[in-house]
Amino acid sequence: EDYLLELFRRGLTDSQRRQILADQPSWPIRYHLAYERGNLLSWYPFNDDAAVLEVGAGCGSITEVLVANKTLRGTSNELSPRRAKINALRNKGAKNLEIIIGNLFDYKPAEKFDYVVCVGVFEYAKSFIETANPYYDFLVTLRQFLKPGGTLLVAIENQLGMKYLAGAREDHTGNYMDG
């Protein structure tokens, strides 16, 4: 994260980013800088002027895709102040972004959202919700942020993900094709 923070603090350009990616960086750096991550949401037909809550925004690679759609109003929630800072620097030109630092369970927005986006967080629900059914309870929590008729978009790491098919180990267990 220190490396990413410094890159975005210095104003990482598109050509610098492409050069870093061409130099075969470590998996974490590729994960955070790869343009391909945007494929998770770039195809989705968001309604114009929609309000989007991104849960667990991390260093902003998904935020970057959301705010590129100038018709969206994005709110990114991140627990880690360092990751939120990276996200803010990465997306500093975005006029359609608000970053909320803190626990999602403490967040009380003034209004509900048309979309809630949760990428790479759901699989951790058991570590931060201590109930008999933490995954279900997390989905119930996410739904509470949606307007009636709103849409919840969830993506999780899984054994059919491209990085696993390319031979990477699963992030949580360290095993191949485990998820």
Steps between C-alpha positions, in 0.01 A plus 500: 500500500788738565612461138150565368459801727826648372408433135169681529646773721745578218215507247538169318435554129339254264829438318686442829229258611519309172881479535475362854252238376724416202794441736320201656447634852416286803149359519374762755622790283347347187176437692471866599616658174368268227242657273339158461346527847261749347348218297309399812270801461578680175236295318219566748221733377475739796210746480593864444521722809503195728644498850749217558644381830823303470566290810862420584646726232860419590755686287241609244538275198123443481429858608701611199259319268191633677604866494609476136126484433432870554125437529547309828526648848743276686552450869786272596521356849834374630600399852874560451604868499813413297303325227244781497787748451633298206148496354466877546833570332427254221163661427582858597356643181159337551230754579243222548668322793472512876723277711377390841764363739368271771305192583206439267286402797541852643417674171163677496454663158243776452344308212494150357684387186392374159789254502723341762824352365698254709812358334742275688343556842211255531727201551635664818157541666570220747800694634303815585146375571473267797161341443378153411464602133744785431475489120122528503516771765751698295269486197214624719722789614592589142135490396416760765702757303293447184201699379193288425573323173874568538765258381770322697809401300733255675821348366717260696824320438427152377679200359379580149661845507754570228789543740441149633472353153832670427661312790478741795431367847177592679560813711354370826618139514813504284375189313451459129143497364350539846207729557 
